[in-house]
PDB file of C-alpha atoms in Angstrom:
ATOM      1  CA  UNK A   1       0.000   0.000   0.000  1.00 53.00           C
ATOM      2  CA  UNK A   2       1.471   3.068  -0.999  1.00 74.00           C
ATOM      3  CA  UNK A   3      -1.305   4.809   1.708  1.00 91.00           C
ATOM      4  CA  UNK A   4      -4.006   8.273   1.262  1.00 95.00           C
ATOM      5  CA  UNK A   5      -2.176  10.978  -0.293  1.00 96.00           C
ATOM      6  CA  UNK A   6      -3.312  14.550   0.193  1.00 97.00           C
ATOM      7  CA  UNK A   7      -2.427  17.681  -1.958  1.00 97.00           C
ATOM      8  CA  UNK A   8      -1.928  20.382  -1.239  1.00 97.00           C
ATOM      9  CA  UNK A   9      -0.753  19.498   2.879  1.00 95.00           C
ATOM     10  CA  UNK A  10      -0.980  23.613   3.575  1.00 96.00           C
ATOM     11  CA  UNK A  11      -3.472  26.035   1.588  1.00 97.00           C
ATOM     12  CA  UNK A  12      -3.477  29.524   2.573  1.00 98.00           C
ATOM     13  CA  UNK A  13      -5.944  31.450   1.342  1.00 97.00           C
ATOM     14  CA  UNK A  14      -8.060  35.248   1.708  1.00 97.00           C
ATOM     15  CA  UNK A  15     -11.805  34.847   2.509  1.00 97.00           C
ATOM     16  CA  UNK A  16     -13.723  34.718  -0.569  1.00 97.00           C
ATOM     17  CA  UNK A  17     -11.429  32.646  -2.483  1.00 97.00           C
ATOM     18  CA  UNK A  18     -12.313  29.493  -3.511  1.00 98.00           C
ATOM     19  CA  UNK A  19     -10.038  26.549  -2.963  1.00 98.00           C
ATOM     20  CA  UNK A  20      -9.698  22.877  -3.833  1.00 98.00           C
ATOM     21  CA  UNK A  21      -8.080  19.688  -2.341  1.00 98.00           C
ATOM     22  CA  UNK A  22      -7.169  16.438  -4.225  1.00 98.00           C
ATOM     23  CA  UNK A  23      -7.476  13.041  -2.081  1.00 98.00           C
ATOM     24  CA  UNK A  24      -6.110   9.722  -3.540  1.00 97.00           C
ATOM     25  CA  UNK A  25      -7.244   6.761  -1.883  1.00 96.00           C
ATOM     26  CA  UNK A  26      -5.576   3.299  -1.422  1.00 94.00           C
ATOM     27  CA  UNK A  27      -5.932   1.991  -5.118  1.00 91.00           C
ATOM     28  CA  UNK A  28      -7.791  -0.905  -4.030  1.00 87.00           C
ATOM     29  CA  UNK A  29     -10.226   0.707  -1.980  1.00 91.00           C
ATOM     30  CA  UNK A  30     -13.694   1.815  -3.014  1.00 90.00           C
ATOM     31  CA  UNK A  31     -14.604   3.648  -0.497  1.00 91.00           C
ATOM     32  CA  UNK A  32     -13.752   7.067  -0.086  1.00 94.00           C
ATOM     33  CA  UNK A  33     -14.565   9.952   2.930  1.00 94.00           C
ATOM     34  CA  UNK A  34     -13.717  12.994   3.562  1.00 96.00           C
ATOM     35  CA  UNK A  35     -13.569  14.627   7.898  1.00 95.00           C
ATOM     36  CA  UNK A  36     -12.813  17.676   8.949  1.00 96.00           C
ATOM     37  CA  UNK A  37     -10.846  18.635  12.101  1.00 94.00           C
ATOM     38  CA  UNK A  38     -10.736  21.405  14.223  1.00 93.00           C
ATOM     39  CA  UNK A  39      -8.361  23.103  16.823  1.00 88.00           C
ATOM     40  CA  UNK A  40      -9.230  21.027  20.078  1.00 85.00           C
ATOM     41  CA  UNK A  41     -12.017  18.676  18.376  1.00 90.00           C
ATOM     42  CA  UNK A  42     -11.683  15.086  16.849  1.00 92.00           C
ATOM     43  CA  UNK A  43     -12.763  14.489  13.107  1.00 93.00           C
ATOM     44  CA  UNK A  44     -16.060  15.091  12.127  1.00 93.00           C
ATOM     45  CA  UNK A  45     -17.709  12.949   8.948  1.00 91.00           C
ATOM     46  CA  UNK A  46     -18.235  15.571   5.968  1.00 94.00           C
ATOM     47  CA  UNK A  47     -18.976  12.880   3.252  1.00 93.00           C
ATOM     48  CA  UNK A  48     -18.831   8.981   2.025  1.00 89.00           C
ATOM     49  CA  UNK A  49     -18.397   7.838  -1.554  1.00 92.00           C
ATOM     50  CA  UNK A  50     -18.726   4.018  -2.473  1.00 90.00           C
ATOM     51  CA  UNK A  51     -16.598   3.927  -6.016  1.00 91.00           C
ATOM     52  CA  UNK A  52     -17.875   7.183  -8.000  1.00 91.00           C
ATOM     53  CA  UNK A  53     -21.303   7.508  -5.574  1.00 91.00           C
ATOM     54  CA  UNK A  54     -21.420   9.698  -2.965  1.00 90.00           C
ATOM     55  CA  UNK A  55     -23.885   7.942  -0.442  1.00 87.00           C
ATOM     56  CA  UNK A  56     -24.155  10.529   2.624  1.00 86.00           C
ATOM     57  CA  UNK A  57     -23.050  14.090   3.709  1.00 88.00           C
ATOM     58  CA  UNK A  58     -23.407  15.588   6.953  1.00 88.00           C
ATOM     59  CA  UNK A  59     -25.432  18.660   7.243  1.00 86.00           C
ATOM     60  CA  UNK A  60     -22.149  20.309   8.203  1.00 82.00           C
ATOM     61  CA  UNK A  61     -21.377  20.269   4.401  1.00 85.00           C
ATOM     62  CA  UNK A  62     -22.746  23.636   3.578  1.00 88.00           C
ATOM     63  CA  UNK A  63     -24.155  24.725  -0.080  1.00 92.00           C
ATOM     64  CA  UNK A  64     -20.064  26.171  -0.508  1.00 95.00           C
ATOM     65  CA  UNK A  65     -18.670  22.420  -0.249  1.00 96.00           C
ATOM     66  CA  UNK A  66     -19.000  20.235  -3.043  1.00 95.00           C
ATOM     67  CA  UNK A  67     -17.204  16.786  -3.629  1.00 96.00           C
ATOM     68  CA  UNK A  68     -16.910  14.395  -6.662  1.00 95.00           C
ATOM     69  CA  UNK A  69     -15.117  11.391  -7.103  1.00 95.00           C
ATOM     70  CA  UNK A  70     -15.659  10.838 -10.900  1.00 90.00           C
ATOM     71  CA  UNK A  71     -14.533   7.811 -11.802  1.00 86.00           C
ATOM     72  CA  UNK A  72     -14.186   6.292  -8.743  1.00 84.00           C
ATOM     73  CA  UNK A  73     -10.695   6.699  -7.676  1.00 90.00           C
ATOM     74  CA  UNK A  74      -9.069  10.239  -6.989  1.00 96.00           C
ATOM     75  CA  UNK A  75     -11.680  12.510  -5.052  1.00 97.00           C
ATOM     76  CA  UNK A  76     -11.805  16.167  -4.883  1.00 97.00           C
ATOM     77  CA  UNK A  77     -13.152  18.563  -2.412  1.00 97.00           C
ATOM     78  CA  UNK A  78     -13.980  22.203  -3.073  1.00 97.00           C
ATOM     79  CA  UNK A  79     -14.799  24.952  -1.356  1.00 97.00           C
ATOM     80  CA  UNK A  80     -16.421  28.469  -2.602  1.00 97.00           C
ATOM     81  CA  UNK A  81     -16.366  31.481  -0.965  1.00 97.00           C
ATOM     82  CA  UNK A  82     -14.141  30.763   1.765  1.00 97.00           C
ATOM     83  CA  UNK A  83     -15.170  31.614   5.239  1.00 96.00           C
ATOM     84  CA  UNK A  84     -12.597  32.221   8.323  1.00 95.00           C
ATOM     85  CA  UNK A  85     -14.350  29.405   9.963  1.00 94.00           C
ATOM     86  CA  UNK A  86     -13.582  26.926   7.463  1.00 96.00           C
ATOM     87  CA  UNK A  87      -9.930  26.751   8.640  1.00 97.00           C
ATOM     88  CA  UNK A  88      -9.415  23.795   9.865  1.00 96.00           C
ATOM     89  CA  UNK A  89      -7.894  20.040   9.052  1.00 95.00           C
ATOM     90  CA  UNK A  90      -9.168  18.193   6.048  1.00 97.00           C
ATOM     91  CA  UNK A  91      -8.865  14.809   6.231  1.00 96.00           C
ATOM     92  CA  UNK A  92      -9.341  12.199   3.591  1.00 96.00           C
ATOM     93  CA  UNK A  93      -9.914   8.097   4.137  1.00 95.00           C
ATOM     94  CA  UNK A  94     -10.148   5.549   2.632  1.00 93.00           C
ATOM     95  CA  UNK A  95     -11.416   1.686   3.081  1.00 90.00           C
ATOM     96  CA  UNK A  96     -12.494  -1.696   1.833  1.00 86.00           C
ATOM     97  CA  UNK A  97     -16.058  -2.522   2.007  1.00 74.00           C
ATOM     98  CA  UNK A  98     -15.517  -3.693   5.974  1.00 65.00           C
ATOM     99  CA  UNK A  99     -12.172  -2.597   6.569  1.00 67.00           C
ATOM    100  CA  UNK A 100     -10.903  -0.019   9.042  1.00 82.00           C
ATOM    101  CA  UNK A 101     -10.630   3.308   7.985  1.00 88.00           C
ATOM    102  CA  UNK A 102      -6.638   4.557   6.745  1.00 91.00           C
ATOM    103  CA  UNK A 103      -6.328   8.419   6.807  1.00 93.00           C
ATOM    104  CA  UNK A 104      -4.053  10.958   4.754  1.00 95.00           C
ATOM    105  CA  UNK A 105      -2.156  12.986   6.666  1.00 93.00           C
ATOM    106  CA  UNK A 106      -4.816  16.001   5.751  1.00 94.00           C
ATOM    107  CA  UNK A 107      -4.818  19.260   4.186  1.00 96.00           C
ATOM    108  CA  UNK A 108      -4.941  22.315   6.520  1.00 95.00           C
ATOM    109  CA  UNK A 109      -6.530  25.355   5.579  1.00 97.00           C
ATOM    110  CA  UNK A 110      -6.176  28.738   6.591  1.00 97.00           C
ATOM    111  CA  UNK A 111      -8.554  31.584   5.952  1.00 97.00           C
ATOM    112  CA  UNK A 112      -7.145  34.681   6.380  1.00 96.00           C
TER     113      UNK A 112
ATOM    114  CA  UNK B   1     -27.113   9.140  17.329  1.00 77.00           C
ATOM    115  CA  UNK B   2     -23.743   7.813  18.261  1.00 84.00           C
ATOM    116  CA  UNK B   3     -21.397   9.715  20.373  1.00 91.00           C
ATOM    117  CA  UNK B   4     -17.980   8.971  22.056  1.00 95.00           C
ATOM    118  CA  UNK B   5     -16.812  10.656  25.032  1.00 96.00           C
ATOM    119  CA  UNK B   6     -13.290  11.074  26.198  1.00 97.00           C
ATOM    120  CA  UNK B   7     -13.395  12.500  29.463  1.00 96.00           C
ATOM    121  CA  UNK B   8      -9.581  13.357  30.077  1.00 96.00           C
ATOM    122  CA  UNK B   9      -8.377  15.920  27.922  1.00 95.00           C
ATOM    123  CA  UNK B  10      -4.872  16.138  28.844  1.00 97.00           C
ATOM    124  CA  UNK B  11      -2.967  13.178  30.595  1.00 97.00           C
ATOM    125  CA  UNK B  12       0.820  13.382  31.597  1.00 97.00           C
ATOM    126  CA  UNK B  13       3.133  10.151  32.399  1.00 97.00           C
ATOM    127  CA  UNK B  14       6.101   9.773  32.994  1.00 97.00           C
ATOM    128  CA  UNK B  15       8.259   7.161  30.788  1.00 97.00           C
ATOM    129  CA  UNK B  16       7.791   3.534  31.741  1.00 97.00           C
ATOM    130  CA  UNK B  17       4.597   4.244  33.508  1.00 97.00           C
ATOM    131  CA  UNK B  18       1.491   2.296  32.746  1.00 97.00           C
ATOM    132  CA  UNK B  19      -1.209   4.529  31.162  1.00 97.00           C
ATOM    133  CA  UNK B  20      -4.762   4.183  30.616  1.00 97.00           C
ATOM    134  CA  UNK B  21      -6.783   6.301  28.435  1.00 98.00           C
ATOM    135  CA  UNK B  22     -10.851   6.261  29.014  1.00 98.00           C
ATOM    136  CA  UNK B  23     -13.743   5.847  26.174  1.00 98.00           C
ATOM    137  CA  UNK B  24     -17.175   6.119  26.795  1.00 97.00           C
ATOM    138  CA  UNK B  25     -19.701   5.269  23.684  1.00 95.00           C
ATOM    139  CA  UNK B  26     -23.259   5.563  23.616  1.00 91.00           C
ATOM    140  CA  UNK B  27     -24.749   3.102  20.234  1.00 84.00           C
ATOM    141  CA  UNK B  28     -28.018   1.521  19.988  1.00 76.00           C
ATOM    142  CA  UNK B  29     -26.262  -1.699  19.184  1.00 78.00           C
ATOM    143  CA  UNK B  30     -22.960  -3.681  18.753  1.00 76.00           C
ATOM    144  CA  UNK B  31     -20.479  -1.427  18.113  1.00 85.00           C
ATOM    145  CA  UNK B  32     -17.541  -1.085  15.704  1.00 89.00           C
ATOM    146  CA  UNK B  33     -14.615   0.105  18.542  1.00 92.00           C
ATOM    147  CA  UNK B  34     -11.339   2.084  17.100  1.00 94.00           C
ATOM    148  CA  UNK B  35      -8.678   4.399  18.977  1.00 97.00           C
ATOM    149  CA  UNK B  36      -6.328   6.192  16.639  1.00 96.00           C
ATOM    150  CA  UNK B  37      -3.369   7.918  17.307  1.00 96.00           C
ATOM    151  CA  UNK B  38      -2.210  11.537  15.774  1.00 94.00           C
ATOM    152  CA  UNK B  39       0.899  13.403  16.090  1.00 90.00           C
ATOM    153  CA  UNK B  40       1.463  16.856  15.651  1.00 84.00           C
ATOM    154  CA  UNK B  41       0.456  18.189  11.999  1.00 77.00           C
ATOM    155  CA  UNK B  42       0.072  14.064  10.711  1.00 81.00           C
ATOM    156  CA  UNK B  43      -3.037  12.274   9.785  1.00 85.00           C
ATOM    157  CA  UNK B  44      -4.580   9.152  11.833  1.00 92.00           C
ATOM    158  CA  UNK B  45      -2.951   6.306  12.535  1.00 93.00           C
ATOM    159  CA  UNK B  46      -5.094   3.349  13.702  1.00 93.00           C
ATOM    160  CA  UNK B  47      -3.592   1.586  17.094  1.00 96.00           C
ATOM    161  CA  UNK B  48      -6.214  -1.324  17.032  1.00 95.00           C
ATOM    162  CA  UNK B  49     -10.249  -2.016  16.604  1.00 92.00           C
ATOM    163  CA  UNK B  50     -12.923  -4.252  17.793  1.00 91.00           C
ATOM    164  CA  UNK B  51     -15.823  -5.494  15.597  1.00 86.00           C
ATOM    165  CA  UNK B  52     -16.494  -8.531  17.593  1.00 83.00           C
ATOM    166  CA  UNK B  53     -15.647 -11.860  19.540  1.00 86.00           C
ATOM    167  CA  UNK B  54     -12.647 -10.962  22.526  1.00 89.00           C
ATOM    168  CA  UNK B  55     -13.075  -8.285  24.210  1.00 91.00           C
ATOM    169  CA  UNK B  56      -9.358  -7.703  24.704  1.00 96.00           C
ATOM    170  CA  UNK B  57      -7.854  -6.418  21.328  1.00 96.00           C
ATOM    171  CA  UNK B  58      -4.281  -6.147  21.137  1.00 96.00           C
ATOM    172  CA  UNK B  59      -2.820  -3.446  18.530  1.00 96.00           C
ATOM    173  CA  UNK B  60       0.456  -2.368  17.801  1.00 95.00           C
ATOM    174  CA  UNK B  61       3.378  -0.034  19.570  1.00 94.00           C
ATOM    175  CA  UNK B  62       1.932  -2.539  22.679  1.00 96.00           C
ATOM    176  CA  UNK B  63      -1.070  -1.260  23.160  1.00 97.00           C
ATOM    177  CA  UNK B  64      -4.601  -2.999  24.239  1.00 97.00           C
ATOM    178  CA  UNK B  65      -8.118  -1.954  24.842  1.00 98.00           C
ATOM    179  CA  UNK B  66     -11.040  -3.917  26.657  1.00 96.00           C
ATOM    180  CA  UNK B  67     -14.761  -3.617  25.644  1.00 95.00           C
ATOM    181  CA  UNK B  68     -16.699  -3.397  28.855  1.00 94.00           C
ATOM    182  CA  UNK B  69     -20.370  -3.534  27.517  1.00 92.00           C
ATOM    183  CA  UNK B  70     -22.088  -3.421  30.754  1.00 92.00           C
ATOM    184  CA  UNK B  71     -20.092   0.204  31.108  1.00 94.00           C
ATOM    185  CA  UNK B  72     -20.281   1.250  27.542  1.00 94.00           C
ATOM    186  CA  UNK B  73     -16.548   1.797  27.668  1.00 96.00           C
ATOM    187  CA  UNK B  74     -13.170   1.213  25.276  1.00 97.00           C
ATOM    188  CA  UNK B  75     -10.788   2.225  27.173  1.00 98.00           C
ATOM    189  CA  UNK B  76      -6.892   2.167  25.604  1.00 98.00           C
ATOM    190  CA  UNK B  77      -4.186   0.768  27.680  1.00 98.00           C
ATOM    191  CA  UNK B  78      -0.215  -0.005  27.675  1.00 98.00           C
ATOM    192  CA  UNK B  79       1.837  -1.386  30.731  1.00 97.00           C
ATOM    193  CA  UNK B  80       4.973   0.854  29.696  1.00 97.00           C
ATOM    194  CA  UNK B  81       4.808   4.461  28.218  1.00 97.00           C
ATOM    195  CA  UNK B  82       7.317   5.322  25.937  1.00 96.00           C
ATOM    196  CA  UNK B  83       8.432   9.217  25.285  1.00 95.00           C
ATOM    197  CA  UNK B  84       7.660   8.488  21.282  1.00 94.00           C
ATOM    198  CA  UNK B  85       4.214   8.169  22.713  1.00 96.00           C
ATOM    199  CA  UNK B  86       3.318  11.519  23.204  1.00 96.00           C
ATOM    200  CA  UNK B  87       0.844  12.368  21.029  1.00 96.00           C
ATOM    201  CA  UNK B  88      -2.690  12.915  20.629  1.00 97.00           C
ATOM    202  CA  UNK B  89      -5.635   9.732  21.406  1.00 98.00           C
ATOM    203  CA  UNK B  90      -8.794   9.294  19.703  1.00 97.00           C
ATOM    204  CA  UNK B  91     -11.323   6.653  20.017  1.00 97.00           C
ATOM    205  CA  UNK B  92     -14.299   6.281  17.752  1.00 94.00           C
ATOM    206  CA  UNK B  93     -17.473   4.742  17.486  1.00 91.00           C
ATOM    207  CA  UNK B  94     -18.455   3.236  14.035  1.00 86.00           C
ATOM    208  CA  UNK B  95     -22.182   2.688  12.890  1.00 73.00           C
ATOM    209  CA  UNK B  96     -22.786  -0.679  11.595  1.00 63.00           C
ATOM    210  CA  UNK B  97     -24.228  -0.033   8.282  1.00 58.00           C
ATOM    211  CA  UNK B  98     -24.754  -2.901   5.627  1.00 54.00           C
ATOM    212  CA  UNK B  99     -21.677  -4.643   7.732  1.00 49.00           C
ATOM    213  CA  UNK B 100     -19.005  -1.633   7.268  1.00 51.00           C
ATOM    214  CA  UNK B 101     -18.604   0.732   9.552  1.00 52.00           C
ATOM    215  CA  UNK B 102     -17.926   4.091   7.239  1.00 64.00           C
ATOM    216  CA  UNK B 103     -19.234   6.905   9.372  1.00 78.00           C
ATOM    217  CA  UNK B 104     -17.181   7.084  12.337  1.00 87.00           C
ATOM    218  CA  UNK B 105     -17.995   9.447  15.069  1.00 90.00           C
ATOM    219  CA  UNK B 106     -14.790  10.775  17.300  1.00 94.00           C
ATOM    220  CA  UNK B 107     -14.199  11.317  20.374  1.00 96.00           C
ATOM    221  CA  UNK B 108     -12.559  15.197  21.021  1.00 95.00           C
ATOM    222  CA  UNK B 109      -9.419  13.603  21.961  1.00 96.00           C
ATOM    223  CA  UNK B 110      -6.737  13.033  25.030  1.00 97.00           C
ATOM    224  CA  UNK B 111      -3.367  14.272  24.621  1.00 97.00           C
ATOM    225  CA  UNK B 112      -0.601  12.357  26.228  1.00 97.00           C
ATOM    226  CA  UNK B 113       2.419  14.110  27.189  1.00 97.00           C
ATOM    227  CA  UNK B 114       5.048  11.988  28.361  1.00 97.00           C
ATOM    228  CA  UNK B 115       7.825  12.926  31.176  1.00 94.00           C
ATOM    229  CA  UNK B 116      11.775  11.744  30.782  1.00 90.00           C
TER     230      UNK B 116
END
């Protein structure tokens, strides 16, 4: 396994700005999520994708965030209009269909 | 709803002291049982799980944890602490969903230091 890779590890960015993060999975794993951490707070679930669907979001995935994982492999995560309180950790995983979850080591936004 | 609470959030050892890290779930059922580990600025690395059968799990760097169902507890254990274990502890609940286990729910996390 050559593990979850994450690009970019560090965005900066100025409110308003819209930004994207690339997640590639374990190549033999169809199933895909993105978490989000914050200062002080475990991960909290975003989204799930089984191959190229994505099954669930969490209602903290606001109108702004939008994910897609089109052919079932790499998945991407964007964000529009960037608020100061979506700094945080994004964290991509990935899994067989009952395997334990294997993290990136996350991209980290900042807001300024 | 699941939820996972972690009711220490900062815990200091010193090095080859035992150390025990509490878990609390709350899960309508059988739960999938995970503590991860974290270091500064790194993604998750998993220490060990339970999905069924004994309730002792060993995992790796020496670590165990024991499901206490009667006590709705997880909690992570190792006899000998380590400085290179300073880092940050998470346990998770996982829903059992069509047998997989995707939508884990965190705890906020304990953060170990460890004293020379």
């Amino acid at each position: 396994d050559t593990g979850v890779s994450q690009d970019p590890r560090h965005k900066i960015t100025k409110r308003g700005q819209n930004v994207t993060f690339r997640c590639d999975p374990i190549s033999e794993h169809n199933r895909l999520y993105w978490y989000r951490q914050t200062l002080g707070q475990g991960p909290e679930f975003l989204t799930y994708f089984q191959n190229e669907a994505q099954l669930e979001k969490s209602r903290l995935l606001s109108d702004r965030f939008s994910a897609e994982r089109p052919k079932g492999s790499f998945s991407t995560l964007e964000i529009q209009r960037t608020e100061q309180g979506d700094s945080a950790m994004y964290l991509c995983a990935s899994s067989r269909d009952t395997g334990e979850l294997f993290f990136g080591e996350g991209s980290r936004l900042t807001v300024l | 709803a699941q939820s996972v609470t972690q009711p220490d959030i900062h815990i200091t050892v010193s090095e080859g002291a035992s150390l025990e890290l509490r878990c609390n779930y709350s899960y309508g059922a059988t739960p999938y049982l995970f503590w991860y580990v974290q270091s500064p600025g790194q993604g998750l690395q998993l220490l060990l799980k339970y999905f069924s059968g004994d309730t002792l799990v060993q995992g790796i760097k020496g670590f165990e944890a024991e499901f206490k169902r009667s006590q709705s507890s997880f909690n992570l254990r190792k006899p000998s602490v380590h400085w290179s274990d300073a880092a940050e502890y998470f346990c998770a609940v996982g829903a059992q969903s069509g047998g997989s286990n995707y939508k884990l729910t965190f705890g906020k996390g304990t953060l170990l230091t460890v004293n020379p």
